[in-house]
PDB file of C-alpha atoms and ligand atoms in Angstrom:
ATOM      1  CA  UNK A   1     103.682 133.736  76.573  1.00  0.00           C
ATOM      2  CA  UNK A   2     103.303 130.104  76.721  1.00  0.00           C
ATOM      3  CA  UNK A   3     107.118 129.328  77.131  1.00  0.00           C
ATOM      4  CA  UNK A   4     107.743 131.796  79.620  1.00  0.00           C
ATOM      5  CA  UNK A   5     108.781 130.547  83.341  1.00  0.00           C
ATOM      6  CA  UNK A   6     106.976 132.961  84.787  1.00  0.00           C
ATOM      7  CA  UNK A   7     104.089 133.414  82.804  1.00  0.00           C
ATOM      8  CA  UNK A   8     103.451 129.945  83.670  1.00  0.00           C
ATOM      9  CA  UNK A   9     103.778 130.615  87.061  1.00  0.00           C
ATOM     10  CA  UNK A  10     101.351 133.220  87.310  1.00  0.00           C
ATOM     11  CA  UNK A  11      98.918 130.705  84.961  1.00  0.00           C
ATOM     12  CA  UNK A  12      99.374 128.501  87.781  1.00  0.00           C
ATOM     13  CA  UNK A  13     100.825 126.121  85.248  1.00  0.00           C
ATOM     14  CA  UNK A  14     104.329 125.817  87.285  1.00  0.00           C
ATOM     15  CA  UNK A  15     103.913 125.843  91.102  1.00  0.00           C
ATOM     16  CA  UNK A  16     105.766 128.365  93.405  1.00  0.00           C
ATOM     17  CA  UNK A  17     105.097 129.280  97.125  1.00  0.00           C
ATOM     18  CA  UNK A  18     103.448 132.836  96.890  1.00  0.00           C
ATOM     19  CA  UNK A  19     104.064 135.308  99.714  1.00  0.00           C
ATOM     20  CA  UNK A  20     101.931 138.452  97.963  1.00  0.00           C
ATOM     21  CA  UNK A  21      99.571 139.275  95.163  1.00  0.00           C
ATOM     22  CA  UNK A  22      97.833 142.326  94.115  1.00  0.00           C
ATOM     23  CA  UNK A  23      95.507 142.279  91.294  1.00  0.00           C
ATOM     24  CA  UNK A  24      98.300 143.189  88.927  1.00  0.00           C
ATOM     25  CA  UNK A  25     101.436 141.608  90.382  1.00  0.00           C
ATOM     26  CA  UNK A  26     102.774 138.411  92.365  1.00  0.00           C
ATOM     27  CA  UNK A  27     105.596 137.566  94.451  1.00  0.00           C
ATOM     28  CA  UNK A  28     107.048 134.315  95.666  1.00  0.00           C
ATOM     29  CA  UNK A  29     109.818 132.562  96.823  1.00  0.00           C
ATOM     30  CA  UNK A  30     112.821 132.326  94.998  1.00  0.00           C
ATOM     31  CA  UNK A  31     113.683 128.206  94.009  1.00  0.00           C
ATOM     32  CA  UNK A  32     117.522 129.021  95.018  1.00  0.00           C
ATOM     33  CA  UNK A  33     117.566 131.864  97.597  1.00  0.00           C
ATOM     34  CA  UNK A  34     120.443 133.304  98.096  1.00  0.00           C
ATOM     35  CA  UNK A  35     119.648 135.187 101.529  1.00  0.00           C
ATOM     36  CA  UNK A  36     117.266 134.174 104.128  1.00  0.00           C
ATOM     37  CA  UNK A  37     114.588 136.009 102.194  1.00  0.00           C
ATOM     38  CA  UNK A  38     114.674 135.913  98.445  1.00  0.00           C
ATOM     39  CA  UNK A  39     111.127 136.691  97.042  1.00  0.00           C
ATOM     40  CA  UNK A  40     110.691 137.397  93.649  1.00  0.00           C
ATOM     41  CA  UNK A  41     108.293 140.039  92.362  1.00  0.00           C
ATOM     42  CA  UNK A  42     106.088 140.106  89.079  1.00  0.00           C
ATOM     43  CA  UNK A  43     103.953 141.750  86.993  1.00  0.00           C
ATOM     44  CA  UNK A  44     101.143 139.437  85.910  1.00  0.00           C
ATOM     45  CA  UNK A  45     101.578 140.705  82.472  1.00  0.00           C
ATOM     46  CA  UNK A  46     104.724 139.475  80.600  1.00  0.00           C
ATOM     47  CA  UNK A  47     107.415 142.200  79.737  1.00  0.00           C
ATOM     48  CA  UNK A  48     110.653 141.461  79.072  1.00  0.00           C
ATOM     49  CA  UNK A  49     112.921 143.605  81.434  1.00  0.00           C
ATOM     50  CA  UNK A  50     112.625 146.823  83.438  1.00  0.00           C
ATOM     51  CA  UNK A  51     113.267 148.882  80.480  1.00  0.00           C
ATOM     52  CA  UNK A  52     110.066 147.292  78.488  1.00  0.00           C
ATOM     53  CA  UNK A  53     108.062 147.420  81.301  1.00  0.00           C
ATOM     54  CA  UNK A  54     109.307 151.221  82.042  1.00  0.00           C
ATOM     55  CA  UNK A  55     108.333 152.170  78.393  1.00  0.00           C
ATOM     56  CA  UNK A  56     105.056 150.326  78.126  1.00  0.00           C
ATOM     57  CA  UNK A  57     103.464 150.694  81.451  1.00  0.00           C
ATOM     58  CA  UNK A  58     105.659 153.232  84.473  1.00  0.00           C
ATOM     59  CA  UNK A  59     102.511 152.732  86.383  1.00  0.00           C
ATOM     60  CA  UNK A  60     102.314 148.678  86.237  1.00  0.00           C
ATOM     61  CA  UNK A  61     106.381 149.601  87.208  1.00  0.00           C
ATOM     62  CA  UNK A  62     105.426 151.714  90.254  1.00  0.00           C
ATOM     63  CA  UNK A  63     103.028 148.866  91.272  1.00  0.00           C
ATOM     64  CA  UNK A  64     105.631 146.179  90.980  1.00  0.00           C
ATOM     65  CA  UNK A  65     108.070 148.016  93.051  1.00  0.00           C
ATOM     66  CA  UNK A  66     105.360 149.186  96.100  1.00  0.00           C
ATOM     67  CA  UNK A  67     104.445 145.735  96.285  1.00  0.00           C
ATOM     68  CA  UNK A  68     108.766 144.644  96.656  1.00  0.00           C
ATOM     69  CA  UNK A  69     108.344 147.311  99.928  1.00  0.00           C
ATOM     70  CA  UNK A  70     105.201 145.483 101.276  1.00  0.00           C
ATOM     71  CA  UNK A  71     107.029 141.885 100.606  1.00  0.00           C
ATOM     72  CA  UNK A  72     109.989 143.188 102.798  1.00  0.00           C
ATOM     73  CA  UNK A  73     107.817 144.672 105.373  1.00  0.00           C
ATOM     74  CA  UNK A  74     105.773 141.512 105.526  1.00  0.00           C
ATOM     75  CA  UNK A  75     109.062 139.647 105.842  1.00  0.00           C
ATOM     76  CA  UNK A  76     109.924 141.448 109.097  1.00  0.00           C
ATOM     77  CA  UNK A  77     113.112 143.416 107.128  1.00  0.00           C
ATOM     78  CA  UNK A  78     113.831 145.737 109.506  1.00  0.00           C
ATOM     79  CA  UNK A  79     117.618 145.627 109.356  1.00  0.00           C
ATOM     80  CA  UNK A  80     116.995 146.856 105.554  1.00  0.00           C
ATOM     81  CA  UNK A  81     117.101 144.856 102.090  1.00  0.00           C
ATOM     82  CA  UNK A  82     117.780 144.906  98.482  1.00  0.00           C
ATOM     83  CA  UNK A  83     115.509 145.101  95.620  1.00  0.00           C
ATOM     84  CA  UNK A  84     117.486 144.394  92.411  1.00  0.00           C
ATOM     85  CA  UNK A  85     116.421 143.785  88.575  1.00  0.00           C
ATOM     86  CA  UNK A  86     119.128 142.377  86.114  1.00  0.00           C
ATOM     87  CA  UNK A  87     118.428 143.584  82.600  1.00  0.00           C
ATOM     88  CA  UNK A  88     120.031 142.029  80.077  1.00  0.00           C
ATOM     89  CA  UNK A  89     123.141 139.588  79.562  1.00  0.00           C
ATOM     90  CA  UNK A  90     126.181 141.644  81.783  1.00  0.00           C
ATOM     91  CA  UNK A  91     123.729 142.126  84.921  1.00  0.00           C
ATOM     92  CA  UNK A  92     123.476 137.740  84.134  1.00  0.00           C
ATOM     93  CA  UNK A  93     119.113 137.777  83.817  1.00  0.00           C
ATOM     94  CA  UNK A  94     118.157 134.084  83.194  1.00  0.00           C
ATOM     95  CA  UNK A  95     114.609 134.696  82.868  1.00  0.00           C
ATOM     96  CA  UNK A  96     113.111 137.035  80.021  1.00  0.00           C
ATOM     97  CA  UNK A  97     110.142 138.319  82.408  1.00  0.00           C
ATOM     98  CA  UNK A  98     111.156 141.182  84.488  1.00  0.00           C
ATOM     99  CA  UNK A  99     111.491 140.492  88.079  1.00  0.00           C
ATOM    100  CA  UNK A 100     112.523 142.218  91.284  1.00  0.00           C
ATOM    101  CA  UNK A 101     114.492 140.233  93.655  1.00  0.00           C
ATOM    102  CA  UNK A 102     113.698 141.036  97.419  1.00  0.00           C
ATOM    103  CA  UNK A 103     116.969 140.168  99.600  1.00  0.00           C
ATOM    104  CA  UNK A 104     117.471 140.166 103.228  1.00  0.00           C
ATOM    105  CA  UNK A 105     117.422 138.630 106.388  1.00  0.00           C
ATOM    106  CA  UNK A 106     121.256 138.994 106.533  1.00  0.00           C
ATOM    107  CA  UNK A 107     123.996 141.372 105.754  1.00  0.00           C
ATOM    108  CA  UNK A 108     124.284 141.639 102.052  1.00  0.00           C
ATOM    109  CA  UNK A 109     127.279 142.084 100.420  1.00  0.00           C
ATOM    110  CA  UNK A 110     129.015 144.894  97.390  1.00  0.00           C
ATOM    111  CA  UNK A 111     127.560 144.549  94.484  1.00  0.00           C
ATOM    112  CA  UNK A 112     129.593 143.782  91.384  1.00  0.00           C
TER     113      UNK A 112
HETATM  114  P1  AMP B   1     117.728 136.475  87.149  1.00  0.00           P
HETATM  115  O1  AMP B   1     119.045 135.750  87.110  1.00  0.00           O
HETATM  116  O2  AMP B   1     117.767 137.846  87.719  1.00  0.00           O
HETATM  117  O3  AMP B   1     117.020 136.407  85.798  1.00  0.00           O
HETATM  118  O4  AMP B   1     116.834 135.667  88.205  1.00  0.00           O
HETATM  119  C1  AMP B   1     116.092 134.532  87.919  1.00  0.00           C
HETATM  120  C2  AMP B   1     115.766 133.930  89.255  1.00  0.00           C
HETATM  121  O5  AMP B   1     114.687 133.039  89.087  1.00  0.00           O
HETATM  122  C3  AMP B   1     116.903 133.132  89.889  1.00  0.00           C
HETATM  123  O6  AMP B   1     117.231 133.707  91.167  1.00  0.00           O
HETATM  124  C4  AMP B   1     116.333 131.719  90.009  1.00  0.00           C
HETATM  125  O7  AMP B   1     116.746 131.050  91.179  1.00  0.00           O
HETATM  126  C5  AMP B   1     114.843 131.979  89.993  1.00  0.00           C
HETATM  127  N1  AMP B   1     114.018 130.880  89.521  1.00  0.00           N
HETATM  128  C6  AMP B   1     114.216 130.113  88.435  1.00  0.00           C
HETATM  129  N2  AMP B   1     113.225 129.203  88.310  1.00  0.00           N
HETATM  130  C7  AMP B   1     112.367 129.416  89.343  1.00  0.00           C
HETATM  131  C8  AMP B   1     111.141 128.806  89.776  1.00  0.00           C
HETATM  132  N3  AMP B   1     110.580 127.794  89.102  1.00  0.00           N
HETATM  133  N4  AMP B   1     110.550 129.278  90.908  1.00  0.00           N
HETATM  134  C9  AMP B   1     111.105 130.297  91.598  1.00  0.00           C
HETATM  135  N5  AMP B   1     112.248 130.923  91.240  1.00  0.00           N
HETATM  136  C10 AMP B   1     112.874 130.485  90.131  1.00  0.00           C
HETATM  137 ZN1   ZN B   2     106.344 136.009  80.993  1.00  0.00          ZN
END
């Protein structure tokens, strides 16, 4: 997916500071963190949201999410974190390639 952010990240295309990679996903900073960590994690493969990627491949899913625990453990978390996903327009996803957000490094506030 040529016009897809991330896609073009993981093409190498558009830089971004990676933190992780596994031969099947890729985290890296987020451009406008909003904690003192604030990785974003990636399958290499482009799927939409959580629920595409949860349909077409659990295990790819599984692999996305171990690798969100090794990000925060590599990031020193050990206060605790977040991982969240928006799906769709009401959670407010900007980007159309499913991504978990890694947050921490300070105490997080309610959701909602
Ligand atoms: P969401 O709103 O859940 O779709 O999250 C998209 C996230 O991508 C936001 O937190 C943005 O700050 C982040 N983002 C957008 N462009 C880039 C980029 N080029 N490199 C890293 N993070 C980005
Ligand atoms: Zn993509």
């Amino acid at each position: 997916m040529s016009d897809c952010l991330f896609c073009r990240i993981v093409s190498g295309e558009v830089a971004a500071t990676a933190v992780h990679e596994t031969g099947r996903t890729l985290a890296f900073r987020d451009i406008g963190p909003q904690a003192p960590t604030h990785v974003l994690v990636i399958p290499r493969e482009h799927h939409p949201d959580v629920a595409a990627l949860s349909d077409a491949d659990p295990g790819l899913l599984a692999e996305v999410l171990g690798a969100a625990v090794a990000v925060a453990r590599q990031e020193g978390l050990t206060g605790g974190y977040r991982l969240l996903t928006n799906t769709g327009e009401d959670a407010g996803q900007t980007v159309h390639h499913v991504h978990v957000h890694v947050l921490g490094g300070r105490r997080l506030g309610a959701l909602g």
